[in-house]
Coordinates of C-alpha atoms in Angstrom, one line a residue:
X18 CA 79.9 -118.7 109.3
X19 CA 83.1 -119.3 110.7
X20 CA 86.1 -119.4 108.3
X21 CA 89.0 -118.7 110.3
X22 CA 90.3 -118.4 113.9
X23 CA 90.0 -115.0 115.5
X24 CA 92.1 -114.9 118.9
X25 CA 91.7 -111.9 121.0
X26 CA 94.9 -110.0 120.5
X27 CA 97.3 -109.8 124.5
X28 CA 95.8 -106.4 125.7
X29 CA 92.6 -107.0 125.0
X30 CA 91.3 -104.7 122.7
X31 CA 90.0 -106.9 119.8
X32 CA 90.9 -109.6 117.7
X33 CA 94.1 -110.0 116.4
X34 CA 92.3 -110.2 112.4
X35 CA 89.5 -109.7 110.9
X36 CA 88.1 -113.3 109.1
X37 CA 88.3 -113.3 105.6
X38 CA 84.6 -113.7 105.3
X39 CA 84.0 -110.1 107.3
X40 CA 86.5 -108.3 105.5
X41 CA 84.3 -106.9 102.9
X42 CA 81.9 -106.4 104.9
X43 CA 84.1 -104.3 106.8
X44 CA 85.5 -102.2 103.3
X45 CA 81.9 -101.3 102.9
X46 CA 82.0 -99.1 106.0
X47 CA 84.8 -97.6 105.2
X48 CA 84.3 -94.2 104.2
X49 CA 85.9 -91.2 103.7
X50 CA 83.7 -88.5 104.4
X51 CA 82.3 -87.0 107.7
X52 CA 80.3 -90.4 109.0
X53 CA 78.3 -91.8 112.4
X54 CA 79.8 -94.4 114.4
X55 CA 77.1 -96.9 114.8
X56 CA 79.3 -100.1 116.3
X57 CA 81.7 -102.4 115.6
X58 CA 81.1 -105.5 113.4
X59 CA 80.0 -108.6 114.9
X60 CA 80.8 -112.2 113.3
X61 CA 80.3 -115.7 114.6
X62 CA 79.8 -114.0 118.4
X63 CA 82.9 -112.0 118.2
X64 CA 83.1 -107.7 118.2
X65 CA 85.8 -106.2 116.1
X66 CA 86.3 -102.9 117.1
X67 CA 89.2 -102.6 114.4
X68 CA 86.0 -102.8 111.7
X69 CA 83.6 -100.2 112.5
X70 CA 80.3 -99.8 110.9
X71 CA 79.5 -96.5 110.3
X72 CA 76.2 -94.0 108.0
X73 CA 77.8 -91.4 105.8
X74 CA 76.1 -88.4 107.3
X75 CA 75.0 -86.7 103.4
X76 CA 73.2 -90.3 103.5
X77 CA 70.6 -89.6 106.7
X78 CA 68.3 -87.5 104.1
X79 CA 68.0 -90.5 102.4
X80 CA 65.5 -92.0 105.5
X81 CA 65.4 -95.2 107.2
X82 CA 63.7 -97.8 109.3
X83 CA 64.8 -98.7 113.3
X84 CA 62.9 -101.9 113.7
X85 CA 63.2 -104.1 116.5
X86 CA 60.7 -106.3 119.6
X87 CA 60.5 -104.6 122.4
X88 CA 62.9 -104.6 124.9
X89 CA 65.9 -105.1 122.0
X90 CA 67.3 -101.8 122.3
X91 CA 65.5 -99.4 119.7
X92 CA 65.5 -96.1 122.0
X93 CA 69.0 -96.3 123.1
X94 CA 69.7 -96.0 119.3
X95 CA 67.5 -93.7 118.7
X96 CA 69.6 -91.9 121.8
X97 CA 72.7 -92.7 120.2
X98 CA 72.0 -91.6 116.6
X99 CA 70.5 -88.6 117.7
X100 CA 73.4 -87.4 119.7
X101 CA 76.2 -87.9 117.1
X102 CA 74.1 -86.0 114.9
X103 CA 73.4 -83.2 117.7
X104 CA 77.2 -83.0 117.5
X105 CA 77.8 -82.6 113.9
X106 CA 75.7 -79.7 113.9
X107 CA 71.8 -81.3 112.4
X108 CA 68.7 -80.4 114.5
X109 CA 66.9 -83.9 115.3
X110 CA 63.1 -84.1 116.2
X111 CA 62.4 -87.5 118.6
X112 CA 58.9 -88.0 120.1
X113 CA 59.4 -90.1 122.9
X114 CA 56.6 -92.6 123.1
X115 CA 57.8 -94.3 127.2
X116 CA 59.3 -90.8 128.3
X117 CA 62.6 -92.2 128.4
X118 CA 64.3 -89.8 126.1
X119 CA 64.4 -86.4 128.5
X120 CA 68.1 -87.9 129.6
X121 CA 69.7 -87.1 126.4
X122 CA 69.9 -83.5 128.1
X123 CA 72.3 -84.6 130.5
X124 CA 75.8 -86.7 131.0
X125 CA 75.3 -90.4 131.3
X126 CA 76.5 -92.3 134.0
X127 CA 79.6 -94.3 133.4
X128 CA 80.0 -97.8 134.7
X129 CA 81.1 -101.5 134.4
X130 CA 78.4 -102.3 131.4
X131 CA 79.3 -99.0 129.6
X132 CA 82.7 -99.1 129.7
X133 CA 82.6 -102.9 129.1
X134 CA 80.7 -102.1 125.8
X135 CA 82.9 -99.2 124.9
X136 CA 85.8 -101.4 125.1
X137 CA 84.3 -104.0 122.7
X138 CA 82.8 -101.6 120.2
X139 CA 86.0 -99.2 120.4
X140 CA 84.6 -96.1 121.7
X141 CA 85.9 -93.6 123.5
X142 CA 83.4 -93.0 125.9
X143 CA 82.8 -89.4 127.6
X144 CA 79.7 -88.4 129.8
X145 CA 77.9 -85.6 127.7
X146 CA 74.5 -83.8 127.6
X147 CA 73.0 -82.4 124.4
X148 CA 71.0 -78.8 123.8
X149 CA 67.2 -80.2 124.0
X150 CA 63.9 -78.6 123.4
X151 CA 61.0 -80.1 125.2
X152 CA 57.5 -80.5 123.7
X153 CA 54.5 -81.5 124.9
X154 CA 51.5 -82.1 122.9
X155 CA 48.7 -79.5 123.4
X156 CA 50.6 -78.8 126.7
X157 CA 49.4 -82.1 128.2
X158 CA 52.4 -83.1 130.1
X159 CA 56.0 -81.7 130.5
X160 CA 57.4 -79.5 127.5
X161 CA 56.3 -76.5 125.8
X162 CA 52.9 -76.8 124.4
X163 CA 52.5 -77.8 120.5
X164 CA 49.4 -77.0 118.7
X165 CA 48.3 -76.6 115.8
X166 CA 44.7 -74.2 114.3
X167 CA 42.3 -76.8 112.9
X168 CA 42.3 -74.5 109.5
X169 CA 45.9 -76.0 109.5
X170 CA 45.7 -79.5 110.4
X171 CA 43.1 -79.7 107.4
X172 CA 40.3 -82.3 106.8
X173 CA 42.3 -85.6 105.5
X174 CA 44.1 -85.7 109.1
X175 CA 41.0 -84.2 111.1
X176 CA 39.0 -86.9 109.5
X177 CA 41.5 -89.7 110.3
X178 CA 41.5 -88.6 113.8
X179 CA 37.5 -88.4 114.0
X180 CA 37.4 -92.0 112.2
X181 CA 35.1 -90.7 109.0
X182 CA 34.8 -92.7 106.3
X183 CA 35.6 -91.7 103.0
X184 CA 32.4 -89.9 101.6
X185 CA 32.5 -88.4 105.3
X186 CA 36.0 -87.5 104.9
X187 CA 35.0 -85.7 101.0
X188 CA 32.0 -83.9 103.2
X189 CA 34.8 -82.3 105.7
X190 CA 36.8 -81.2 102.8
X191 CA 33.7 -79.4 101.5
X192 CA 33.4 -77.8 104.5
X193 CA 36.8 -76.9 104.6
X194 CA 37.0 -75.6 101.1
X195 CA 34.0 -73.4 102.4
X196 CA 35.6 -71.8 105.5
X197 CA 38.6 -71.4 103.2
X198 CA 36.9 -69.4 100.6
X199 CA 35.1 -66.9 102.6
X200 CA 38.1 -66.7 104.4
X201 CA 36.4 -67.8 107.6
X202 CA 39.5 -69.4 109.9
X203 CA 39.1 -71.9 111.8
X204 CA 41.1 -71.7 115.0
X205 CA 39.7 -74.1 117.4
X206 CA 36.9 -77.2 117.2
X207 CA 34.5 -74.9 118.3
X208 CA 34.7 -72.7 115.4
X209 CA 34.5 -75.9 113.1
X210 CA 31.2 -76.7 114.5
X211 CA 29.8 -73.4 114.1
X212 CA 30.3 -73.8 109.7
X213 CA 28.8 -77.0 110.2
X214 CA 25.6 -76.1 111.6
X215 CA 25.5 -72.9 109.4
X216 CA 26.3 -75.3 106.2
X217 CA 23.3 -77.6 107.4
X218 CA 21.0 -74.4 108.5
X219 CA 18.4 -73.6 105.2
X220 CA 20.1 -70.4 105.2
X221 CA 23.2 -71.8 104.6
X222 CA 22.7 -74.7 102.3
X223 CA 22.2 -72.6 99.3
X224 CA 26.3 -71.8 99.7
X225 CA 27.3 -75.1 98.7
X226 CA 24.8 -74.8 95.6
X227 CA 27.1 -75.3 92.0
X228 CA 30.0 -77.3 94.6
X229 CA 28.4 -80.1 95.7
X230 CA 26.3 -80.7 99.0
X231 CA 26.2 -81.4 102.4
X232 CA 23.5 -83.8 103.5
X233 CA 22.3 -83.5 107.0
X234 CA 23.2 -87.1 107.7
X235 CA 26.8 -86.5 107.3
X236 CA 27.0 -83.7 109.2
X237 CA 25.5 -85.2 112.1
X238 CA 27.9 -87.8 112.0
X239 CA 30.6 -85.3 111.8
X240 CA 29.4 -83.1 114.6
X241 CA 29.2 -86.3 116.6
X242 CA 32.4 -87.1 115.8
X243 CA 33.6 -83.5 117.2
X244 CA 31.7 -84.0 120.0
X245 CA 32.9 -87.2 121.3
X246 CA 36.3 -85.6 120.4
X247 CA 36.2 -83.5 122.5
X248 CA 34.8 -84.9 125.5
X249 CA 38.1 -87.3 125.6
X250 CA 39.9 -84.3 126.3
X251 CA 41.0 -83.2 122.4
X252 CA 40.0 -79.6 122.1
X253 CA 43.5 -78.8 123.8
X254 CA 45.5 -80.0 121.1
X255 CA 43.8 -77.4 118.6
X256 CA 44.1 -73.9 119.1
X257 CA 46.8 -71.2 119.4
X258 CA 49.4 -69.8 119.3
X259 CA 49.8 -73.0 116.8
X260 CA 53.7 -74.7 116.8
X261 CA 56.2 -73.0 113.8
X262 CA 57.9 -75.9 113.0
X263 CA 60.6 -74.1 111.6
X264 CA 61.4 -73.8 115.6
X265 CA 62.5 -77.9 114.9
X266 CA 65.4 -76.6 112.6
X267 CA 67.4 -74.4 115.5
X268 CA 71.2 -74.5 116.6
X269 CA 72.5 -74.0 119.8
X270 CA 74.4 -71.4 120.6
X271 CA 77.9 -73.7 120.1
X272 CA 76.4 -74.8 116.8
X273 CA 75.4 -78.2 117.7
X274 CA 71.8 -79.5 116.5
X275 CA 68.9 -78.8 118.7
X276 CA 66.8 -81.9 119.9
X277 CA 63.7 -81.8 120.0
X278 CA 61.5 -84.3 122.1
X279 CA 58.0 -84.8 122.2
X280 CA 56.9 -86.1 125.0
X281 CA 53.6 -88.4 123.9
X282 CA 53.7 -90.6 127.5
X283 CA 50.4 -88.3 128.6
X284 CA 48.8 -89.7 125.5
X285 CA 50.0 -92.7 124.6
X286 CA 46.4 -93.5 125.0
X287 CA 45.2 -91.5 122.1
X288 CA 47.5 -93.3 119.0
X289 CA 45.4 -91.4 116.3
X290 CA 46.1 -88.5 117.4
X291 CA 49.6 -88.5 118.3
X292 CA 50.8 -90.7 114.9
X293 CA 48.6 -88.1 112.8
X294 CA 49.7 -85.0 114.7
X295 CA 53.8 -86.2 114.0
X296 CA 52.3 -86.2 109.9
X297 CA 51.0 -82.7 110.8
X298 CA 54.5 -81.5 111.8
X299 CA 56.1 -83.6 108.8
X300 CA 53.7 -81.9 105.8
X301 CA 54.0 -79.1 107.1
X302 CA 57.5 -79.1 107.1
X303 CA 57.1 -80.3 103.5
X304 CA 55.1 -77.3 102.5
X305 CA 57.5 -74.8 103.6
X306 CA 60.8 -76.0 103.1
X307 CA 62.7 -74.9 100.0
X308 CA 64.3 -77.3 97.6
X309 CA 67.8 -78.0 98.5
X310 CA 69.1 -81.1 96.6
X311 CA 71.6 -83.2 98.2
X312 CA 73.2 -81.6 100.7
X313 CA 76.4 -81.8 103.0
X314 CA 74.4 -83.0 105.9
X315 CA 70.8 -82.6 106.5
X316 CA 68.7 -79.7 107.3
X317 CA 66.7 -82.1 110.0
X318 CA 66.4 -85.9 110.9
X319 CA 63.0 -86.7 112.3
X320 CA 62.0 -89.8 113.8
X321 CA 58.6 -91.3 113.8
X322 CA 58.0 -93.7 116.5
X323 CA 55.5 -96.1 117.0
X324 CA 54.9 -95.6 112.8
X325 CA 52.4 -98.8 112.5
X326 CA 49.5 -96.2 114.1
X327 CA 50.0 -93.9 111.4
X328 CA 49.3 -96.8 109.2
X329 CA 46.7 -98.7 110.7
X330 CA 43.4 -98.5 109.0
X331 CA 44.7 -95.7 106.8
X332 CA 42.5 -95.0 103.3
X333 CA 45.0 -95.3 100.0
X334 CA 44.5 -91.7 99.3
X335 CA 46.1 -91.5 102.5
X336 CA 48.8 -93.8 102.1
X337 CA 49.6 -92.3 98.8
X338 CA 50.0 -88.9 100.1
X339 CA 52.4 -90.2 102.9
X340 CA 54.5 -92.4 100.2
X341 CA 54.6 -88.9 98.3
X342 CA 55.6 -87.1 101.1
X343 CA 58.4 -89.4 102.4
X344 CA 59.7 -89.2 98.4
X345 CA 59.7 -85.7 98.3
X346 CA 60.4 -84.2 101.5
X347 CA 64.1 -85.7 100.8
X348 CA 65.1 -82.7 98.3
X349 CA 64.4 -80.4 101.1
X350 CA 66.6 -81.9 102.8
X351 CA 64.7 -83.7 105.6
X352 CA 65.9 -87.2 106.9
X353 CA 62.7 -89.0 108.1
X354 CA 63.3 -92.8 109.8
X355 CA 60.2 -95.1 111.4
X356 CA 60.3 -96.4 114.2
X357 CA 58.6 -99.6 114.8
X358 CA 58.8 -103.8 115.6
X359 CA 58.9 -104.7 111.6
X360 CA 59.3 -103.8 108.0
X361 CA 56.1 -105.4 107.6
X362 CA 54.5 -102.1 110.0
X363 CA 55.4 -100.0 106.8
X364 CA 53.8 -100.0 103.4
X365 CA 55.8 -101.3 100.7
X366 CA 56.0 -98.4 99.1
X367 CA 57.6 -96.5 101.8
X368 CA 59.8 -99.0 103.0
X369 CA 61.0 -99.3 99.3
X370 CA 62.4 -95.1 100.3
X371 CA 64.1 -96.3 103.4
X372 CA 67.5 -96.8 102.5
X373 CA 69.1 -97.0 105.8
X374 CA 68.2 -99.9 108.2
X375 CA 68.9 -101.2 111.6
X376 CA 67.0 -104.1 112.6
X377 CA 67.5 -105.5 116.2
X378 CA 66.3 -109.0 117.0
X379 CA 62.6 -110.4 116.2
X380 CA 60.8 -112.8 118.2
X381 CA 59.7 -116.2 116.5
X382 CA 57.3 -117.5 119.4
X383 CA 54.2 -117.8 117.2
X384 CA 53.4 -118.8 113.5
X385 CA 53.3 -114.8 113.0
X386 CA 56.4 -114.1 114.5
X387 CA 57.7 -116.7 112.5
X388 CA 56.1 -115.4 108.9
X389 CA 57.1 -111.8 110.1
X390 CA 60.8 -113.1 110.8
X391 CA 60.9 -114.6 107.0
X392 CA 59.9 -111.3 105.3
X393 CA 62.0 -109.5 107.5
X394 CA 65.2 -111.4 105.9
X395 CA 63.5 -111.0 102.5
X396 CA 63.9 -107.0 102.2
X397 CA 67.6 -107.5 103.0
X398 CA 70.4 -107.8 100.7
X399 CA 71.9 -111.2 99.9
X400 CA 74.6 -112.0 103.4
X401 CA 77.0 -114.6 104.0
X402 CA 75.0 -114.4 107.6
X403 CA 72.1 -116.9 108.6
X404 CA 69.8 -113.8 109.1
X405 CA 66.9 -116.0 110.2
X406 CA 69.3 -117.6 112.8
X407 CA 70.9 -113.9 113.6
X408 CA 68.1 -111.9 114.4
X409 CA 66.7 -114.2 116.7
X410 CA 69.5 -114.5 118.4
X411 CA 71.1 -110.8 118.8
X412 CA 71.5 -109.5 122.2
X413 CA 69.7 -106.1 123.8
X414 CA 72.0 -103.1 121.9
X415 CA 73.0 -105.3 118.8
X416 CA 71.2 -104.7 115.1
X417 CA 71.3 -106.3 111.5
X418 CA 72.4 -103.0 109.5
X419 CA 73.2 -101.7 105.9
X420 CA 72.7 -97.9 104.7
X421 CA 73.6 -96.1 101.7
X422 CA 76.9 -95.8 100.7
X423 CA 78.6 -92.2 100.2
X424 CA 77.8 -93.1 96.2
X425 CA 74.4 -94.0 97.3
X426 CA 74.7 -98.1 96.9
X427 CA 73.3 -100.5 99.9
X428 CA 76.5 -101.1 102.2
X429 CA 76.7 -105.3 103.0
X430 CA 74.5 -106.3 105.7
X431 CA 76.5 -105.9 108.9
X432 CA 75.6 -108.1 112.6
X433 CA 76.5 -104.8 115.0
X434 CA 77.3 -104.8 118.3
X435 CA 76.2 -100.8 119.0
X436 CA 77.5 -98.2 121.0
X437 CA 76.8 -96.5 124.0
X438 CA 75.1 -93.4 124.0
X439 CA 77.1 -90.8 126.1
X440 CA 73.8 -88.8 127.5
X441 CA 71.8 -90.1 130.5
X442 CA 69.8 -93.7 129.5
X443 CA 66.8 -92.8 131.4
X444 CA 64.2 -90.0 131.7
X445 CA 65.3 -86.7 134.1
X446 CA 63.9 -85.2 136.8
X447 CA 60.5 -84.0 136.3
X448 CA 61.2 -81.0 138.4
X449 CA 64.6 -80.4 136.2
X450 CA 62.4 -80.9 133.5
X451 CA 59.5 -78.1 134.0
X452 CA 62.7 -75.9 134.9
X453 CA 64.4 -76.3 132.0
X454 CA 60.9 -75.7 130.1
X455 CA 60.3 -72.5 131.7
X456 CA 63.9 -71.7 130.5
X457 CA 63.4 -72.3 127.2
X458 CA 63.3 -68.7 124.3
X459 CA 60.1 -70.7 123.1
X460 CA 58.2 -70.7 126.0
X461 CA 56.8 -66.9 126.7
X462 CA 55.7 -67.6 122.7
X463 CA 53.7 -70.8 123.0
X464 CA 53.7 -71.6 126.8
X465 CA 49.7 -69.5 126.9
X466 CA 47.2 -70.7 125.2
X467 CA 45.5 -67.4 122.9
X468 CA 41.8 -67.6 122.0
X469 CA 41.3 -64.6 119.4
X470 CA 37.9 -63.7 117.5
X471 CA 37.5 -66.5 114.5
X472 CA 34.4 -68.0 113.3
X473 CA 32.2 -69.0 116.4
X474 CA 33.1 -65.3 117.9
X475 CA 32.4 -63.9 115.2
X476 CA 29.1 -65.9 114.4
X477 CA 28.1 -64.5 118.1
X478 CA 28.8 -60.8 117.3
X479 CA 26.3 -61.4 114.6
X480 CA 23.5 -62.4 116.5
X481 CA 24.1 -59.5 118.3
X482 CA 24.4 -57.1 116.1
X483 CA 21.1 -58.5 114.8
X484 CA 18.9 -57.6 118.1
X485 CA 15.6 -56.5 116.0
X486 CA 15.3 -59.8 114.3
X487 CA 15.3 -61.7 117.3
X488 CA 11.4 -60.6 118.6
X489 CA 10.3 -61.5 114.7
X490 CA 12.1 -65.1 115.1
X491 CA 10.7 -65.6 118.6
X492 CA 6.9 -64.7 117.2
X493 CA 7.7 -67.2 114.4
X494 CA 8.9 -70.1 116.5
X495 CA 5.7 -69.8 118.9
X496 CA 3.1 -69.5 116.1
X497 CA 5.5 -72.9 114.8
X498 CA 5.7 -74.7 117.8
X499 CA 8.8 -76.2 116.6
X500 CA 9.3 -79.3 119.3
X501 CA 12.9 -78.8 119.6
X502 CA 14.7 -76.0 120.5
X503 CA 17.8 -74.8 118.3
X504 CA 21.0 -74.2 119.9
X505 CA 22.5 -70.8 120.3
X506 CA 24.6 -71.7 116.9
X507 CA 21.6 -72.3 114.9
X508 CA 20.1 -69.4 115.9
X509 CA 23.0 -66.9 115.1
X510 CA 23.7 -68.7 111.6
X511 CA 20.3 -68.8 110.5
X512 CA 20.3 -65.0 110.5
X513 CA 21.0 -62.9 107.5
X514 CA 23.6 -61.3 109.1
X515 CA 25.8 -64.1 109.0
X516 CA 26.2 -64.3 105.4
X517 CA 27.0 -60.9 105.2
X518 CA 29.7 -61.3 107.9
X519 CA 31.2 -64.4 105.5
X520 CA 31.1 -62.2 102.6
X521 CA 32.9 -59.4 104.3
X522 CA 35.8 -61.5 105.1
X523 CA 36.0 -63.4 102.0
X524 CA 36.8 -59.8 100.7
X525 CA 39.6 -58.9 103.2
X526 CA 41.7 -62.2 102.5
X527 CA 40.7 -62.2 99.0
X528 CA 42.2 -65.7 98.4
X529 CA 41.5 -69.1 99.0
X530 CA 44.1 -71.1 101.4
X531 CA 46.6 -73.2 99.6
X532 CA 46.6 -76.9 100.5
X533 CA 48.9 -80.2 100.6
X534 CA 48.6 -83.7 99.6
X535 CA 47.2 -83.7 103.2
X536 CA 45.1 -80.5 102.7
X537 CA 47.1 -79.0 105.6
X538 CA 47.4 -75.2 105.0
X539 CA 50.5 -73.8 103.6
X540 CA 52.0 -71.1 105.6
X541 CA 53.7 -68.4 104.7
X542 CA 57.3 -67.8 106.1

């Protein structure tokens, strides 16, 4: 790749010139508006810091892909990204898979390898924390609690959770559609169950009559599903008060963006959940946004770690809502990058939307490595680089990049040798952490978890407002001899009463809830 000789200039700050090879790489980084500073360019083993590489910031709406093995250095630029754009005043959302992110709230530690790579890369390296909010999903863990009503999450991201199938998955959204109509809410999995085994009771099965049925098969399987749900723990995450996600578009007080991280370490064993619960926050971000075109800087950059679970065994219907989501949520002015070990993790027809990437080295130990390494060059622009020989061969903290230009045109592909972030590379204090929690305006708001009346309370206050019928149905059942008992659930929904408790609510909303791609419920801000 070599084309020309590139002495270190006397005081040691770079290479006396660029080779001529680089230098158009280099122009293509060269921008005029307000930018962030990735690294400096790397060719044939040598770091210019005279040729920085550099991502417009108007361009971050645009999305992206951080790809990388393990160990290569894809948090610290997660860190590193996310800090520059704290600083130019865009709210970042980071969910922080090894719970190594908490230390972007305080000053790094300075040293020999930092300020070794601050000399190569020509930074100007300062300690500095960033304002942070810390989440925790359904409280489990450090951070303030995030949760969301199961009326909200909807049934296409319930029913990749539970594992349904697709008929099963149609099923939930009948049951859904239901609850919806009648304006019956569904706040917890409790109250879900509760429709369930009213939809499947012979009082309640003549509901569904003129919009398809339920068959009791189904929803056994479905109330299994629930079940075993929430006997690993689940039932937390659903509930109230459920997370505003407008709350992941705050300033701090000095104007710099807010970051928030989600700390996921607590379930790390749960990948359904947490991948589908980040494409919870996401839609219903989408719904709510307004339209904003192309902007001076983004409204929000959120990154999607570990973004080969939400993937995995997903349904097309699915896959097509995501790749219509990703298109879309861009005019609201939401940056959205994935975070994963290769393009191949990401459907075609979202990595097609990613426009800004920085891939750090691949492993090619096995044929598969090997096969992933070749399309990983493939969805690269052309290079003067050997990128099959690069990426294999980059060091932890260095990255194969383009991005969109500030007219929207691929950059050249750019070897990097990155920055440093300036905040603390490593997790803090998990005492410092709950205090800075308890600290936080957010938590008096979400910090307790709220269990109002909604359908299974409400199912109960039937049965009780019902006491005469309960002699007549005891009668019944011993002149039956039924040889199973019904649960307390059967028995309230397979009263009159409860019908005339749906109707009476359907009257007081008066509307049916308004759905997404995901059949999340839109809510009103």
């Amino acid at each position: 790749m070599s084309d020309s000789a590139s002495t270190p200039a006397p005081d040691g700050s770079g290479p006396a010139q660029l080779p001529e090879k680089a230098r158009p790489i280099a122009a293509g980084y060269a921008f005029t508006g307000p930018a962030l500073d990735l690294g400096a360019l790397l060719w044939d083993g040598v770091c210019h810091p005279e040729a920085q590489v550099r991502v417009p910031l108007p361009m971050l709406n645009r999305h992206g892909l951080v790809a990388g093995a393990t160990g290569t250095g894809k948090t610290k630029t997660l860190q590193l990204v996310a800090e520059q754009l704290s600083a130019q005043g865009v709210p970042v959302f980071l969910a922080d898979v090894k719970g190594d992110l908490s230390g972007i709230a305080r000053p790094g530690q300075g040293g020999d390898r930092v300020s070794t790579r601050a000399a190569e890369t020509g930074q100007s390296w300062s300690a500095e924390g960033f304002p942070v909010e810390f989440l925790a999903l359904g409280g489990i863990g450090h951070g303030i609690p995030v949760r969301a009503t199961v009326t909200s999450f909807g049934p296409v991201l319930l029913s990749k959770v539970l594992g349904l199938n697709r008929t099963q998955e149609q099923s939930l959204g009948l049951i859904f559609h239901y609850a919806d109509t009648k304006g019956l809410e569904l706040i917890d999995l409790k109250d879900l169950r509760a429709v369930v085994a009213f939809l499947t009771s012979d009082e309640g099965k003549p509901e569904l009559k003129g919009i398809g049925g339920l068959s009791t098969a189904t929803a056994g399987v479905i109330l299994r599903s629930l079940t075993a749900f929430e006997a690993q723990g689940m039932a937390d995450f659903f509930g109230e008060p459920e997370f505003d996600t407008a709350d992941l578009l705050r300033l701090a007080p000095d104007g710099r963006g807010l970051v928030s991280v989600l700390e996921l370490p607590a379930v790390q064993d749960k990948p359904q959940l947490f991948s589908t619960f980040l494409m919870w926050l996401l839609a219903d971000l989408f719904h709510d946004l307004p339209e904003v075109g192309d902007a001076d800087k983004p409204k929000l950059v959120f990154f999607f770690d570990e973004a080969h679970l939400l993937f995995h065994d997903a349904s097309d219907a699915f896959l097509d809502a995501i790749t219509q989501t990703v298109r879309l949520i861009r005019s609201k002015g939401v940056g959205v990058f994935f975070v994963t070990q290769t393009p191949k993790d990401v459907p075609s027809d979202v990595l097609g939307q990613l426009g800004n990437r920085v891939q750090h080295a691949l492993r090619a130990f096995t044929p598969d490595d090997q096969k992933a390494l070749k399309a990983t060059v493939k969805t690269f622009p052309d290079s003067p680089y050997d990128l099959e020989e690069l990426l294999t061969g980059l060091g932890t903290g260095e990255a194969v990049i383009t991005v969109l230009s500030e007219n929207g045109a691929p950059t050249p592909v750019a070897a990097t040798r990155l920055r440093a972030p300036e905040s603390l590379m490593g997790p803090v204090d998990p005492a410092e952490l709950d205090a800075a929690v308890r600290q936080s305006p957010l938590y008096g708001r979400y910090a307790q978890a709220v269990d109002r009346e909604s359908a299974y309370e409400k199912l109960t206050a039937a049965q009780a407002q019902a006491p005469a019928e309960a002699p007549k149905a005891s009668r019944a059942k011993r002149e039956k001899a039924p040889a199973e008992e019904p649960s307390l659930v059967e028995q309230v929904v397979s009263s009159g009463m409860f019908k005339s408790l749906a109707r009476s609510i359907g009257t007081q909303l008066g509307r049916e809830i308004t759905r997404s791609l995901f059949g999340t419920a839109r809510r009103g801000r």
